[in-house]
C-alpha cells in the first residue's frame, strides 16, 4: 500500500524537494508502519537536508524492521560520517558492502570516510570500485573531487565535480566542493555561483558560507563576506576559521575593534593560534604607523632561514646550503643587513621574525627567504597552530618596509605526513596565498604542486634565483 508514496518520494528527493518528499513518506509510514523502505527513505531525505541526528530514529527503525536493509545501513553510515563518528560509519558501511557487494553506495561513502581519515589511497580505491559497479554513480564522482581538493589538485577536482553535477545537479556535496575548487583556483565569480546554489538547496552547512565569504573577500565585497561569516557562526559558533575570516573582513574595512574582538575569540578557542596572533600584530603595525621614508636608516635588510634538521622527521639536505647561498648573494647585491638563521625551532623562528618586523620599520627593503619543510610534524589538526609558524607571521615581518616587501619560499616540498591516518586536512604542499597590496610572495612552484630538490648541492629554484638576483 505504501509503495507508490515511497516511489513518489524518491523522485522528489532526487529533485531536492525534501518537504514534499517528507510529506509523501509520512503518508507511507501511516499507511504501512512495517514497511522498512518508508523509514529508510525518510531517513535518507533528512540526511540530505542536513538533519543527521533527526534521521537516526528513522534509519534505526528501518534496520529494526530489516537488519539487512542496505539503503538504511548506507545512509546511517553516511550520517555517522557527517556527524564525525568515522568508527560507527565504517561499521555500517562495511556491513552494507558485505550484504550486497554489488551496491556502489557503501563503497562511495566508505571512500569519503577514508579520505577524512587521511587514507587517500584507500579512498581512491573505494571510490573507483563504486564507479566500476556503477559508472554513473554521482556520489563517487563527487567523492573523487573531494579527495582531489584535499590534495590541492583543484584542476583534477573540477572535472570530477562536473561529472557528478551532470548526473545529480542538486548535489550539495558536489556544488560546495566545486565552489571550493573554483575559490582555490581564483575563479571567484564561479565559486560564488556554485556556493549560491549549494546554500539555496541546503543552508544548514557552515562550510559553504565560509567559502562564499572568502570569495566575496577576494572580490572586495566585504559586507557580503561578513554576512556569510555571521551565518557560518550561527551554524557553528566555535568555528575558528569563520572568526579569522570575519576578522580579516573587518580589518579590510578598518574596523579594527571588531577585528580584534574576533581574533581574541579565536584565541580563546585555539590559544596561541599563529594566524590570529599574526593578524593582531598586523593591526598593531597599521595603527602604529610607519615613520616617514626620509627617517629610515635601515636600507635593505633580509632574514634568511634554512631548516634542514627536524626532530621528528628525516633531515633535508638542501635548505641549509640554499640559505647560505642566498645570504651571500643578497650581501653581494647590496643588502646592508643580512641575518642567516639555520635549523631554527618554532620559538627561535618566531622571536627572530618579531625582531625582524621591528627592524623593517626602519628599512626601505625587507626580504625574508625560507627553505625547509612547508609543514610541521603534528599528531592531529589541533596541534598545527601549536607546532607551526603561520605564513602571516612572515608577511608581517616584512610589512613595515616602505619600498619593497618580499617573501621567498622554497618550501613547497612534498608534505611527508599526508598519508598518515591522523593528518586529516593537509594537502600536498603550501597552499595559495593572496598577500596585501605592496607585498610580493614568491613560491618555488605553483600552489598545490611540488618543488624538486634537484640532484645538486642546491635546489633548482635557489640556483636559478641566485643566478638572476643581481
Coordinates of C-alpha atoms in Angstrom, one line a residue:
X1 CA 0.0 0.0 0.0
X2 CA 2.8 2.4 0.9
X3 CA 4.9 1.6 -2.2
X4 CA 3.5 4.3 -4.6
X5 CA 4.1 7.0 -1.9
X6 CA 7.7 5.9 -1.4
X7 CA 8.2 5.9 -5.2
X8 CA 6.9 9.4 -5.5
X9 CA 9.1 10.5 -2.5
X10 CA 12.3 9.0 -4.2
X11 CA 11.7 11.2 -7.3
X12 CA 11.1 14.3 -5.1
X13 CA 14.4 13.6 -3.1
X14 CA 16.3 13.5 -6.4
X15 CA 14.8 16.9 -7.3
X16 CA 15.8 18.2 -3.8
X17 CA 12.2 18.8 -3.0
X18 CA 12.6 17.5 0.5
X19 CA 9.4 18.9 2.2
X20 CA 7.2 17.3 -0.4
X21 CA 9.2 14.1 -0.1
X22 CA 8.7 14.0 3.6
X23 CA 5.0 14.5 3.3
X24 CA 4.8 11.5 1.0
X25 CA 6.9 9.4 3.4
X26 CA 4.9 10.5 6.4
X27 CA 1.9 9.2 4.5
X28 CA 3.7 6.0 3.6
X29 CA 4.6 5.3 7.3
X30 CA 0.9 5.8 8.3
X31 CA -0.3 3.5 5.6
X32 CA 2.2 0.7 6.5
X33 CA 4.2 1.1 9.7
X34 CA 6.0 -2.1 8.9
X35 CA 7.3 -1.0 5.5
X36 CA 11.1 -0.7 6.1
X37 CA 11.8 1.4 3.0
X38 CA 9.4 4.1 4.1
X39 CA 11.6 4.7 7.2
X40 CA 14.8 4.2 5.2
X41 CA 13.9 6.8 2.6
X42 CA 12.5 9.2 5.2
X43 CA 15.9 9.0 7.0
X44 CA 17.6 9.5 3.6
X45 CA 15.7 12.7 3.0
X46 CA 16.6 14.0 6.4
X47 CA 20.3 13.2 5.8
X48 CA 20.1 15.1 2.5
X49 CA 18.6 18.1 4.4
X50 CA 21.5 18.1 6.9
X51 CA 19.3 16.8 9.7
X52 CA 21.7 14.0 10.6
X53 CA 20.5 13.5 14.2
X54 CA 16.9 13.7 13.2
X55 CA 17.5 11.0 10.6
X56 CA 18.7 8.4 13.1
X57 CA 15.4 7.3 14.6
X58 CA 14.0 6.6 11.0
X59 CA 17.2 4.7 10.0
X60 CA 17.2 2.8 13.2
X61 CA 13.6 1.8 12.8
X62 CA 14.2 0.7 9.2
X63 CA 17.0 -1.6 10.5
X64 CA 14.9 -2.9 13.3
X65 CA 12.4 -4.0 10.7
X66 CA 15.1 -5.4 8.4
X67 CA 18.7 -5.5 9.8
X68 CA 20.0 -6.3 6.2
X69 CA 18.5 -3.2 4.6
X70 CA 21.5 -1.9 2.6
X71 CA 19.9 1.5 2.0
X72 CA 19.4 2.2 5.7
X73 CA 22.8 0.9 6.6
X74 CA 24.5 3.0 3.9
X75 CA 22.6 6.2 4.9
X76 CA 23.2 5.7 8.6
X77 CA 26.9 5.1 7.9
X78 CA 26.9 8.4 5.9
X79 CA 25.1 10.2 8.6
X80 CA 27.6 9.0 11.2
X81 CA 30.4 10.2 8.9
X82 CA 28.8 13.6 8.7
X83 CA 28.4 13.7 12.5
X84 CA 32.2 13.0 12.8
X85 CA 31.8 9.4 14.0
X86 CA 34.0 7.5 11.5
X87 CA 34.1 4.4 13.6
X88 CA 30.4 3.8 13.5
X89 CA 30.3 5.0 9.9
X90 CA 32.7 2.3 8.8
X91 CA 30.8 -0.4 10.8
X92 CA 27.6 0.3 9.0
X93 CA 29.2 0.7 5.6
X94 CA 31.3 -2.5 6.0
X95 CA 28.1 -4.4 6.9
X96 CA 26.2 -2.9 3.9
X97 CA 29.1 -3.9 1.5
X98 CA 29.2 -7.4 2.9
X99 CA 25.4 -7.9 2.5
X100 CA 25.3 -6.5 -1.1
X101 CA 28.8 -6.3 -2.7
X102 CA 27.2 -5.1 -6.0
X103 CA 25.9 -1.9 -4.3
X104 CA 28.1 1.2 -5.1
X105 CA 26.8 3.3 -2.2
X106 CA 28.7 1.6 0.7
X107 CA 32.0 1.9 -1.3
X108 CA 31.4 5.5 -2.3
X109 CA 30.6 6.5 1.3
X110 CA 33.4 4.5 2.6
X111 CA 35.7 6.4 0.3
X112 CA 34.6 9.6 1.9
X113 CA 35.3 8.2 5.3
X114 CA 38.8 7.0 4.4
X115 CA 39.6 10.4 2.8
X116 CA 38.5 12.2 6.0
X117 CA 40.8 9.8 8.0
X118 CA 43.8 10.8 5.7
X119 CA 43.9 7.5 3.9
X120 CA 43.7 8.8 0.4
X121 CA 44.8 5.7 -1.4
X122 CA 42.1 3.7 0.3
X123 CA 39.7 6.5 -0.6
X124 CA 40.6 6.4 -4.3
X125 CA 40.3 2.6 -4.3
X126 CA 36.8 2.6 -2.8
X127 CA 35.5 5.4 -5.0
X128 CA 36.9 3.8 -8.1
X129 CA 35.3 0.5 -7.0
X130 CA 32.0 2.2 -6.7
X131 CA 32.4 3.6 -10.3
X132 CA 33.2 0.1 -11.6
X133 CA 29.9 -1.1 -10.1
X134 CA 28.1 2.0 -11.5
X135 CA 30.0 4.4 -13.8
X136 CA 27.2 6.9 -13.3
X137 CA 27.1 7.0 -9.5
X138 CA 27.2 10.7 -8.7
X139 CA 28.4 10.4 -5.1
X140 CA 31.5 8.5 -6.3
X141 CA 32.4 11.2 -8.8
X142 CA 31.8 13.9 -6.1
X143 CA 33.9 11.9 -3.7
X144 CA 36.8 11.9 -6.2
X145 CA 36.5 15.6 -6.4
X146 CA 36.7 15.9 -2.7
X147 CA 39.8 13.8 -2.5
X148 CA 41.5 15.9 -5.2
X149 CA 40.5 19.1 -3.3
X150 CA 42.2 17.7 -0.2
X151 CA 45.3 17.0 -2.2
X152 CA 45.2 20.6 -3.6
X153 CA 44.8 19.2 -7.2
X154 CA 42.0 21.5 -8.0
X155 CA 42.3 21.2 -11.8
X156 CA 41.6 17.5 -11.4
X157 CA 38.8 18.1 -8.9
X158 CA 36.7 20.3 -11.3
X159 CA 36.0 17.6 -14.0
X160 CA 35.1 15.1 -11.2
X161 CA 32.5 17.6 -9.8
X162 CA 31.3 18.5 -13.2
X163 CA 30.5 14.8 -13.9
X164 CA 28.8 14.4 -10.6
X165 CA 26.7 17.5 -11.2
X166 CA 25.7 16.3 -14.7
X167 CA 24.3 13.2 -13.0
X168 CA 22.9 14.9 -9.9
X169 CA 22.5 18.7 -10.5
X170 CA 21.1 19.3 -7.0
X171 CA 24.0 17.6 -5.1
X172 CA 25.0 19.9 -2.2
X173 CA 28.3 18.0 -1.7
X174 CA 29.4 18.5 -5.3
X175 CA 28.2 22.1 -5.6
X176 CA 30.0 23.0 -2.4
X177 CA 33.1 21.1 -3.5
X178 CA 33.3 22.6 -6.9
X179 CA 32.8 26.0 -5.3
X180 CA 35.9 25.4 -3.1
X181 CA 37.9 24.2 -6.2
X182 CA 37.0 27.4 -8.0
X183 CA 37.8 29.5 -4.9
X184 CA 41.2 27.9 -4.6
X185 CA 41.9 28.5 -8.3
X186 CA 41.0 32.1 -8.1
X187 CA 37.7 31.7 -10.1
X188 CA 35.8 33.8 -7.5
X189 CA 32.7 34.6 -9.5
X190 CA 32.3 30.9 -10.4
X191 CA 32.8 30.0 -6.8
X192 CA 30.1 32.3 -5.7
X193 CA 27.7 30.8 -8.3
X194 CA 28.3 27.3 -7.1
X195 CA 28.1 28.2 -3.4
X196 CA 24.9 30.2 -4.0
X197 CA 23.3 27.0 -5.5
X198 CA 24.6 24.9 -2.6
X199 CA 23.2 27.2 0.0
X200 CA 19.9 27.6 -1.8
X201 CA 19.4 23.9 -1.7
X202 CA 20.5 23.4 1.9
X203 CA 21.7 26.3 4.0
X204 CA 22.4 24.2 7.1
X205 CA 26.1 23.6 6.5
X206 CA 28.6 26.3 7.7
X207 CA 31.4 25.5 5.2
X208 CA 29.7 26.9 2.1
X209 CA 29.0 30.1 3.9
X210 CA 32.7 30.4 4.9
X211 CA 33.9 29.7 1.4
X212 CA 31.5 32.1 -0.2
X213 CA 32.6 34.7 2.3
X214 CA 36.2 34.1 1.3
X215 CA 35.2 34.5 -2.3
X216 CA 33.5 37.8 -1.5
X217 CA 36.6 38.9 0.4
X218 CA 38.7 38.3 -2.7
X219 CA 36.2 40.2 -4.8
X220 CA 36.3 43.2 -2.4
X221 CA 32.7 42.8 -1.2
X222 CA 33.4 42.9 2.5
X223 CA 29.9 43.5 3.7
X224 CA 28.6 40.4 1.9
X225 CA 31.6 38.4 3.3
X226 CA 30.8 39.5 6.8
X227 CA 27.1 38.4 6.4
X228 CA 28.3 35.0 5.3
X229 CA 30.7 34.6 8.2
X230 CA 27.9 35.6 10.5
X231 CA 25.7 32.9 9.1
X232 CA 28.5 30.3 9.5
X233 CA 28.9 31.3 13.1
X234 CA 25.2 30.9 13.8
X235 CA 25.5 27.3 12.5
X236 CA 28.9 26.7 14.2
X237 CA 29.6 29.2 16.9
X238 CA 33.0 27.8 17.7
X239 CA 34.3 28.0 14.1
X240 CA 37.8 29.4 14.4
X241 CA 38.1 29.7 10.6
X242 CA 34.9 31.8 10.4
X243 CA 36.2 34.1 13.2
X244 CA 39.5 34.6 11.5
X245 CA 37.9 35.3 8.1
X246 CA 35.4 37.8 9.6
X247 CA 38.3 39.5 11.4
X248 CA 40.0 39.9 8.1
X249 CA 36.9 41.4 6.6
X250 CA 36.6 43.9 9.5
X251 CA 40.4 44.7 9.1
X252 CA 39.9 45.5 5.4
X253 CA 37.1 47.8 6.4
X254 CA 39.5 49.3 9.0
X255 CA 37.1 48.4 11.8
X256 CA 40.0 47.3 14.0
X257 CA 38.0 47.0 17.2
X258 CA 35.7 44.3 15.7
X259 CA 38.6 42.6 14.0
X260 CA 40.4 42.4 17.4
X261 CA 37.3 41.0 19.1
X262 CA 37.1 38.2 16.6
X263 CA 40.8 37.5 16.8
X264 CA 40.6 37.3 20.6
X265 CA 37.6 35.0 20.3
X266 CA 39.6 32.8 18.0
X267 CA 42.4 32.7 20.5
X268 CA 40.1 31.8 23.3
X269 CA 39.1 28.7 21.2
X270 CA 42.6 28.0 20.0
X271 CA 45.2 29.5 22.3
X272 CA 48.4 30.7 20.6
X273 CA 46.9 30.3 17.1
X274 CA 49.6 31.8 14.9
X275 CA 47.3 33.3 12.3
X276 CA 45.3 35.1 15.0
X277 CA 48.5 36.3 16.7
X278 CA 49.9 37.5 13.3
X279 CA 46.7 39.3 12.5
X280 CA 46.8 41.2 15.8
X281 CA 50.4 42.1 15.1
X282 CA 49.5 43.3 11.7
X283 CA 46.7 45.5 13.1
X284 CA 49.1 47.0 15.7
X285 CA 51.5 47.8 12.9
X286 CA 48.7 49.6 11.0
X287 CA 47.6 51.5 14.0
X288 CA 51.1 52.4 15.0
X289 CA 52.0 53.7 11.5
X290 CA 55.4 53.8 9.9
X291 CA 58.0 56.5 10.1
X292 CA 58.4 58.7 7.1
X293 CA 60.8 57.4 4.4
X294 CA 63.4 60.1 4.9
X295 CA 63.9 59.0 8.5
X296 CA 64.6 55.4 7.6
X297 CA 68.2 54.3 8.2
X298 CA 67.9 50.5 7.8
X299 CA 68.3 50.5 4.0
X300 CA 67.9 46.9 2.6
X301 CA 67.6 44.1 5.2
X302 CA 67.0 40.4 4.9
X303 CA 66.3 37.4 7.1
X304 CA 67.4 34.2 5.5
X305 CA 66.2 30.9 7.0
X306 CA 67.3 27.3 6.1
X307 CA 65.9 24.4 8.1
X308 CA 67.5 21.1 7.3
X309 CA 67.2 19.3 10.6
X310 CA 63.9 18.2 12.1
X311 CA 63.5 16.5 15.4
X312 CA 60.6 14.2 14.4
X313 CA 61.3 13.6 10.7
X314 CA 64.1 12.9 8.2
X315 CA 66.5 15.8 7.6
X316 CA 66.6 17.7 4.4
X317 CA 69.9 18.0 2.5
X318 CA 69.5 21.3 0.7
X319 CA 67.8 24.0 2.8
X320 CA 70.9 25.0 5.0
X321 CA 73.1 25.2 1.9
X322 CA 70.4 27.1 0.0
X323 CA 70.1 29.6 2.8
X324 CA 73.8 30.2 3.0
X325 CA 74.0 30.7 -0.8
X326 CA 71.1 33.2 -0.8
X327 CA 72.6 35.1 2.2
X328 CA 75.8 35.5 0.3
X329 CA 74.1 36.6 -2.9
X330 CA 72.0 39.2 -1.0
X331 CA 75.1 40.7 0.6
X332 CA 76.8 40.9 -2.8
X333 CA 73.6 42.5 -4.2
X334 CA 73.9 45.4 -1.7
X335 CA 71.9 44.4 1.3
X336 CA 73.4 46.1 4.4
X337 CA 72.0 43.7 7.0
X338 CA 71.5 40.0 6.2
X339 CA 70.7 37.7 9.1
X340 CA 71.3 34.0 8.5
X341 CA 69.2 31.5 10.6
X342 CA 69.6 27.8 10.2
X343 CA 67.9 24.8 11.9
X344 CA 65.7 27.1 14.0
X345 CA 62.9 25.7 16.1
X346 CA 59.5 27.3 16.4
X347 CA 60.3 29.6 19.3
X348 CA 63.6 30.9 17.8
X349 CA 62.0 31.4 14.5
X350 CA 59.0 33.3 16.0
X351 CA 61.3 35.6 18.0
X352 CA 63.6 36.2 15.0
X353 CA 60.5 37.2 12.9
X354 CA 59.4 39.6 15.7
X355 CA 62.8 41.3 15.8
X356 CA 63.0 41.5 12.0
X357 CA 59.5 43.1 12.0
X358 CA 60.8 45.8 14.2
X359 CA 63.9 46.3 12.0
X360 CA 61.7 46.5 8.9
X361 CA 60.1 49.7 10.3
X362 CA 63.4 51.4 9.6
X363 CA 64.0 49.7 6.3
X364 CA 63.3 50.6 2.7
X365 CA 63.5 47.0 1.5
X366 CA 62.7 43.9 3.6
X367 CA 63.2 40.3 2.4
X368 CA 62.5 37.0 4.1
X369 CA 63.8 33.8 2.4
X370 CA 62.8 30.4 3.8
X371 CA 63.8 26.9 2.8
X372 CA 62.7 23.8 4.6
X373 CA 59.5 21.7 5.1
X374 CA 56.3 23.6 4.4
X375 CA 54.5 21.9 7.3
X376 CA 55.5 20.8 10.8
X377 CA 55.2 17.4 12.4
X378 CA 51.9 17.1 14.3
X379 CA 49.7 14.5 15.9
X380 CA 46.4 15.9 14.7
X381 CA 44.9 19.0 13.2
X382 CA 44.5 20.7 16.6
X383 CA 48.3 20.6 17.0
X384 CA 49.1 22.6 13.9
X385 CA 48.6 26.0 15.4
X386 CA 50.8 25.0 18.4
X387 CA 53.7 23.5 16.4
X388 CA 54.0 25.8 13.4
X389 CA 54.7 29.3 12.3
X390 CA 52.0 30.9 10.2
X391 CA 52.9 32.4 6.8
X392 CA 51.1 35.5 8.0
X393 CA 53.8 36.0 10.6
X394 CA 56.4 36.0 7.9
X395 CA 54.3 38.5 5.9
X396 CA 54.1 40.7 9.0
X397 CA 57.8 40.6 9.3
X398 CA 58.3 42.5 6.0
X399 CA 55.1 44.5 6.3
X400 CA 56.6 47.8 7.6
X401 CA 59.2 48.3 4.9
X402 CA 58.3 51.3 2.7
X403 CA 59.5 50.4 -0.8
X404 CA 59.9 46.6 -1.2
X405 CA 58.4 43.8 0.8
X406 CA 59.3 40.4 -0.4
X407 CA 58.9 36.8 0.9
X408 CA 60.6 34.0 -1.0
X409 CA 59.5 30.4 -0.1
X410 CA 61.4 27.4 -1.3
X411 CA 59.2 25.3 0.8
X412 CA 56.6 23.6 -1.4
X413 CA 58.3 20.2 -0.9
X414 CA 56.2 17.1 -0.5
X415 CA 54.2 17.1 2.7
X416 CA 55.7 14.0 4.4
X417 CA 52.7 13.4 6.6
X418 CA 49.8 13.5 4.1
X419 CA 49.4 9.7 4.1
X420 CA 49.3 9.4 7.9
X421 CA 46.0 8.5 9.4
X422 CA 45.9 11.4 11.7
X423 CA 46.7 14.0 9.0
X424 CA 43.1 15.0 8.5
X425 CA 43.1 18.1 6.3
X426 CA 46.6 18.7 4.9
X427 CA 47.5 18.8 1.2
X428 CA 50.5 18.2 -0.9
X429 CA 52.4 21.4 -0.2
X430 CA 52.0 25.1 0.6
X431 CA 48.6 26.5 -0.4
X432 CA 47.6 29.5 -2.4
X433 CA 48.2 32.9 -0.7
X434 CA 46.9 36.4 -1.6
X435 CA 49.1 39.0 0.2
X436 CA 48.0 42.5 0.7
X437 CA 48.8 45.1 -1.9
X438 CA 52.5 46.0 -2.0
X439 CA 53.8 42.7 -0.8
X440 CA 55.2 40.0 -3.2
X441 CA 55.3 36.3 -2.3
X442 CA 57.5 34.1 -4.5
X443 CA 57.0 30.3 -4.4
X444 CA 59.3 27.7 -5.7
X445 CA 56.3 26.3 -7.6
X446 CA 52.6 26.9 -8.1
X447 CA 50.1 26.3 -5.3
X448 CA 49.3 22.6 -4.8
X449 CA 52.4 21.4 -6.7
X450 CA 55.7 20.1 -5.5
X451 CA 59.1 21.7 -6.0
X452 CA 62.0 19.4 -6.9
X453 CA 65.1 19.2 -4.7
X454 CA 67.3 18.5 -7.7
X455 CA 70.5 16.5 -7.8
X456 CA 73.0 19.1 -6.9
X457 CA 74.0 20.8 -3.7
X458 CA 71.2 23.4 -4.0
X459 CA 67.6 23.3 -5.2
X460 CA 67.0 24.3 -8.8
X461 CA 64.8 27.2 -7.7
X462 CA 67.5 28.7 -5.5
X463 CA 70.3 28.1 -8.0
X464 CA 68.2 29.9 -10.7
X465 CA 67.3 32.7 -8.3
X466 CA 70.9 33.4 -7.3
X467 CA 72.0 33.4 -10.9
X468 CA 69.5 36.1 -11.7
X469 CA 69.5 38.1 -8.4
X470 CA 71.8 40.9 -9.4

